[in-house]
PDB file of C-alpha atoms in Angstrom:
ATOM      1  CA  MET A  50       0.109  -0.031  -0.130  1.00 68.00           C
ATOM      2  CA  GLN A  51       3.155   2.461   0.928  1.00 72.00           C
ATOM      3  CA  ARG A  52       4.441   1.674  -2.606  1.00 71.00           C
ATOM      4  CA  MET A  53       1.649   2.452  -4.489  1.00 64.00           C
ATOM      5  CA  MET A  54       1.111   5.919  -2.659  1.00 63.00           C
ATOM      6  CA  TRP A  55       4.884   6.521  -3.440  1.00 65.00           C
ATOM      7  CA  VAL A  56       4.462   5.414  -7.019  1.00 63.00           C
ATOM      8  CA  MET A  57       1.157   7.871  -7.067  1.00 68.00           C
ATOM      9  CA  ALA A  58       3.556  10.729  -5.782  1.00 64.00           C
ATOM     10  CA  LEU A  59       6.176  10.284  -7.944  1.00 60.00           C
ATOM     11  CA  VAL A  60       3.918  10.477 -11.019  1.00 63.00           C
ATOM     12  CA  ALA A  61       2.264  13.626  -9.858  1.00 67.00           C
ATOM     13  CA  VAL A  62       5.813  14.998  -9.385  1.00 59.00           C
ATOM     14  CA  LEU A  63       6.840  13.829 -12.632  1.00 61.00           C
ATOM     15  CA  GLY A  64       3.776  15.185 -13.938  1.00 62.00           C
ATOM     16  CA  VAL A  65       4.179  18.537 -12.449  1.00 54.00           C
ATOM     17  CA  GLY A  66       7.465  18.798 -13.639  1.00 53.00           C
ATOM     18  CA  SER A  67       6.807  18.597 -17.347  1.00 49.00           C
ATOM     19  CA  ALA A  68       3.712  20.777 -17.127  1.00 51.00           C
ATOM     20  CA  THR A  69       6.439  23.128 -15.633  1.00 48.00           C
ATOM     21  CA  THR A  70       8.765  22.994 -18.313  1.00 49.00           C
ATOM     22  CA  GLY A  71       6.101  23.366 -21.132  1.00 50.00           C
ATOM     23  CA  SER A  72       5.249  26.509 -19.537  1.00 46.00           C
ATOM     24  CA  ALA A  73       8.910  27.669 -19.790  1.00 46.00           C
ATOM     25  CA  GLN A  74       9.364  26.784 -22.935  1.00 44.00           C
ATOM     26  CA  GLN A  75       6.057  28.787 -24.177  1.00 44.00           C
ATOM     27  CA  ALA A  76       7.356  32.393 -22.254  1.00 45.00           C
ATOM     28  CA  ALA A  77      10.664  31.722 -23.835  1.00 43.00           C
ATOM     29  CA  ALA A  78       9.144  31.772 -27.219  1.00 37.00           C
ATOM     30  CA  PRO A  79       8.075  36.022 -27.560  1.00 42.00           C
ATOM     31  CA  ALA A  80      11.766  36.556 -26.487  1.00 41.00           C
ATOM     32  CA  GLY A  81      12.989  34.293 -29.595  1.00 38.00           C
ATOM     33  CA  GLN A  82      10.325  35.831 -31.632  1.00 39.00           C
ATOM     34  CA  THR A  83      12.268  39.372 -31.121  1.00 47.00           C
ATOM     35  CA  ALA A  84      15.350  37.680 -33.162  1.00 49.00           C
ATOM     36  CA  THR A  85      13.152  37.075 -35.970  1.00 59.00           C
ATOM     37  CA  GLN A  86      11.587  40.448 -36.324  1.00 79.00           C
ATOM     38  CA  ASP A  87      12.847  42.693 -39.493  1.00 91.00           C
ATOM     39  CA  PRO A  88      15.864  44.695 -38.745  1.00 96.00           C
ATOM     40  CA  VAL A  89      15.442  48.285 -37.907  1.00 97.00           C
ATOM     41  CA  ASP A  90      16.358  50.845 -40.595  1.00 98.00           C
ATOM     42  CA  LEU A  91      18.675  53.313 -39.074  1.00 98.00           C
ATOM     43  CA  ASN A  92      17.536  55.666 -41.901  1.00 97.00           C
ATOM     44  CA  ARG A  93      14.088  55.268 -41.691  1.00 97.00           C
ATOM     45  CA  ALA A  94      13.536  54.376 -37.976  1.00 98.00           C
ATOM     46  CA  THR A  95      11.549  56.941 -35.199  1.00 98.00           C
ATOM     47  CA  SER A  96      12.793  57.281 -32.036  1.00 98.00           C
ATOM     48  CA  VAL A  97      10.140  54.738 -30.751  1.00 98.00           C
ATOM     49  CA  GLN A  98      11.299  52.223 -32.717  1.00 98.00           C
ATOM     50  CA  LEU A  99      15.155  52.716 -32.026  1.00 98.00           C
ATOM     51  CA  GLU A 100      14.115  52.538 -28.328  1.00 98.00           C
ATOM     52  CA  THR A 101      13.254  48.917 -28.893  1.00 97.00           C
ATOM     53  CA  LEU A 102      16.675  48.173 -29.623  1.00 98.00           C
ATOM     54  CA  PRO A 103      18.733  46.653 -26.651  1.00 96.00           C
ATOM     55  CA  GLY A 104      20.731  49.475 -24.856  1.00 96.00           C
ATOM     56  CA  VAL A 105      18.889  52.280 -26.786  1.00 97.00           C
ATOM     57  CA  GLY A 106      17.075  54.470 -24.619  1.00 97.00           C
ATOM     58  CA  PRO A 107      15.669  58.100 -25.516  1.00 98.00           C
ATOM     59  CA  ARG A 108      19.199  59.757 -25.553  1.00 98.00           C
ATOM     60  CA  THR A 109      20.788  57.293 -27.670  1.00 98.00           C
ATOM     61  CA  ALA A 110      17.735  57.076 -29.867  1.00 98.00           C
ATOM     62  CA  GLU A 111      17.830  60.903 -30.144  1.00 98.00           C
ATOM     63  CA  ARG A 112      21.606  60.814 -30.784  1.00 98.00           C
ATOM     64  CA  ILE A 113      21.266  58.506 -33.562  1.00 98.00           C
ATOM     65  CA  ILE A 114      18.551  60.357 -35.189  1.00 98.00           C
ATOM     66  CA  GLU A 115      20.893  63.452 -34.807  1.00 98.00           C
ATOM     67  CA  TYR A 116      23.852  61.716 -36.635  1.00 98.00           C
ATOM     68  CA  ARG A 117      21.565  60.624 -39.221  1.00 98.00           C
ATOM     69  CA  ARG A 118      20.157  64.185 -39.949  1.00 98.00           C
ATOM     70  CA  ASP A 119      23.729  66.097 -39.708  1.00 98.00           C
ATOM     71  CA  ASN A 120      25.352  63.372 -41.831  1.00 97.00           C
ATOM     72  CA  GLY A 121      22.779  62.553 -44.380  1.00 95.00           C
ATOM     73  CA  GLY A 122      22.133  59.112 -43.077  1.00 96.00           C
ATOM     74  CA  PHE A 123      24.133  56.120 -42.488  1.00 97.00           C
ATOM     75  CA  GLU A 124      25.852  54.379 -45.285  1.00 97.00           C
ATOM     76  CA  LYS A 125      26.836  51.631 -43.615  1.00 97.00           C
ATOM     77  CA  ILE A 126      26.120  49.708 -40.059  1.00 97.00           C
ATOM     78  CA  GLU A 127      29.425  50.467 -38.961  1.00 97.00           C
ATOM     79  CA  ASP A 128      28.627  54.158 -39.031  1.00 97.00           C
ATOM     80  CA  LEU A 129      26.473  53.705 -36.059  1.00 98.00           C
ATOM     81  CA  MET A 130      29.824  53.379 -33.835  1.00 98.00           C
ATOM     82  CA  ASN A 131      30.057  57.121 -34.592  1.00 98.00           C
ATOM     83  CA  VAL A 132      27.340  57.912 -32.474  1.00 98.00           C
ATOM     84  CA  ARG A 133      28.114  58.931 -29.060  1.00 96.00           C
ATOM     85  CA  GLY A 134      27.123  56.260 -26.235  1.00 94.00           C
ATOM     86  CA  ILE A 135      27.532  53.547 -29.038  1.00 96.00           C
ATOM     87  CA  GLY A 136      30.637  51.579 -28.513  1.00 96.00           C
ATOM     88  CA  GLU A 137      31.936  47.988 -29.990  1.00 96.00           C
ATOM     89  CA  ARG A 138      30.189  46.221 -27.445  1.00 96.00           C
ATOM     90  CA  SER A 139      27.051  48.145 -27.801  1.00 97.00           C
ATOM     91  CA  PHE A 140      27.464  47.606 -31.794  1.00 98.00           C
ATOM     92  CA  LEU A 141      27.781  44.157 -31.740  1.00 97.00           C
ATOM     93  CA  LYS A 142      24.410  43.560 -29.613  1.00 97.00           C
ATOM     94  CA  LEU A 143      23.072  45.641 -32.129  1.00 98.00           C
ATOM     95  CA  ARG A 144      24.585  44.606 -35.466  1.00 97.00           C
ATOM     96  CA  PRO A 145      22.028  41.779 -36.429  1.00 98.00           C
ATOM     97  CA  LEU A 146      19.158  43.792 -35.584  1.00 98.00           C
ATOM     98  CA  VAL A 147      19.656  46.588 -37.814  1.00 98.00           C
ATOM     99  CA  THR A 148      19.622  47.540 -41.207  1.00 97.00           C
ATOM    100  CA  VAL A 149      20.688  50.091 -43.448  1.00 96.00           C
ATOM    101  CA  ASP A 150      19.081  51.301 -46.456  1.00 89.00           C
ATOM    102  CA  ALA A 151      21.539  53.578 -48.670  1.00 70.00           C
ATOM    103  CA  ALA A 152      18.491  54.335 -50.747  1.00 68.00           C
ATOM    104  CA  THR A 153      16.789  56.061 -47.674  1.00 63.00           C
ATOM    105  CA  SER A 154      19.975  57.555 -46.592  1.00 62.00           C
ATOM    106  CA  GLY A 155      18.444  61.273 -44.846  1.00 53.00           C
ATOM    107  CA  ALA A 156      15.295  60.425 -45.621  1.00 50.00           C
ATOM    108  CA  SER A 157      13.501  60.651 -42.380  1.00 48.00           C
ATOM    109  CA  GLU A 158      13.200  63.620 -39.966  1.00 46.00           C
ATOM    110  CA  ASP A 159      11.302  61.547 -37.423  1.00 47.00           C
ATOM    111  CA  ARG A 160      11.794  62.224 -33.846  1.00 43.00           C
TER     112      ARG A 160
END
C-alpha cells in the first residue's frame, strides 16, 4: 500500500515538472521572436522604434537621429559606432538587429 502511494506521488511530481517545463518553453518563445523580427532601418526608424533595441534609450535614440540628420544618413551599419554612446560592445549587440538602406539615407526627419 505504501509502495502504491509512493508511485502515485512520484507520478504526480513528474507530471507537475513536465507541465512547468512546457510553460517555461512557451514563455521563452516571445523572446525568441524578437530575433526573427525585421531589422530596424537606421535611416528610417523613429525614436520609438530605435528604443526597442537593446541598450538604446531615449537619449541614444535621439543621438542616432541627430547623426542621421547631420550626416545625410547612415551609409553602412558600422557608422553606428560614430554615434556618441555606442561603442564596439554595444555595436556588436545591435549589429544583427539593424540594417541600413542606402537608398533612404537622410530620408526620415522623425524624432
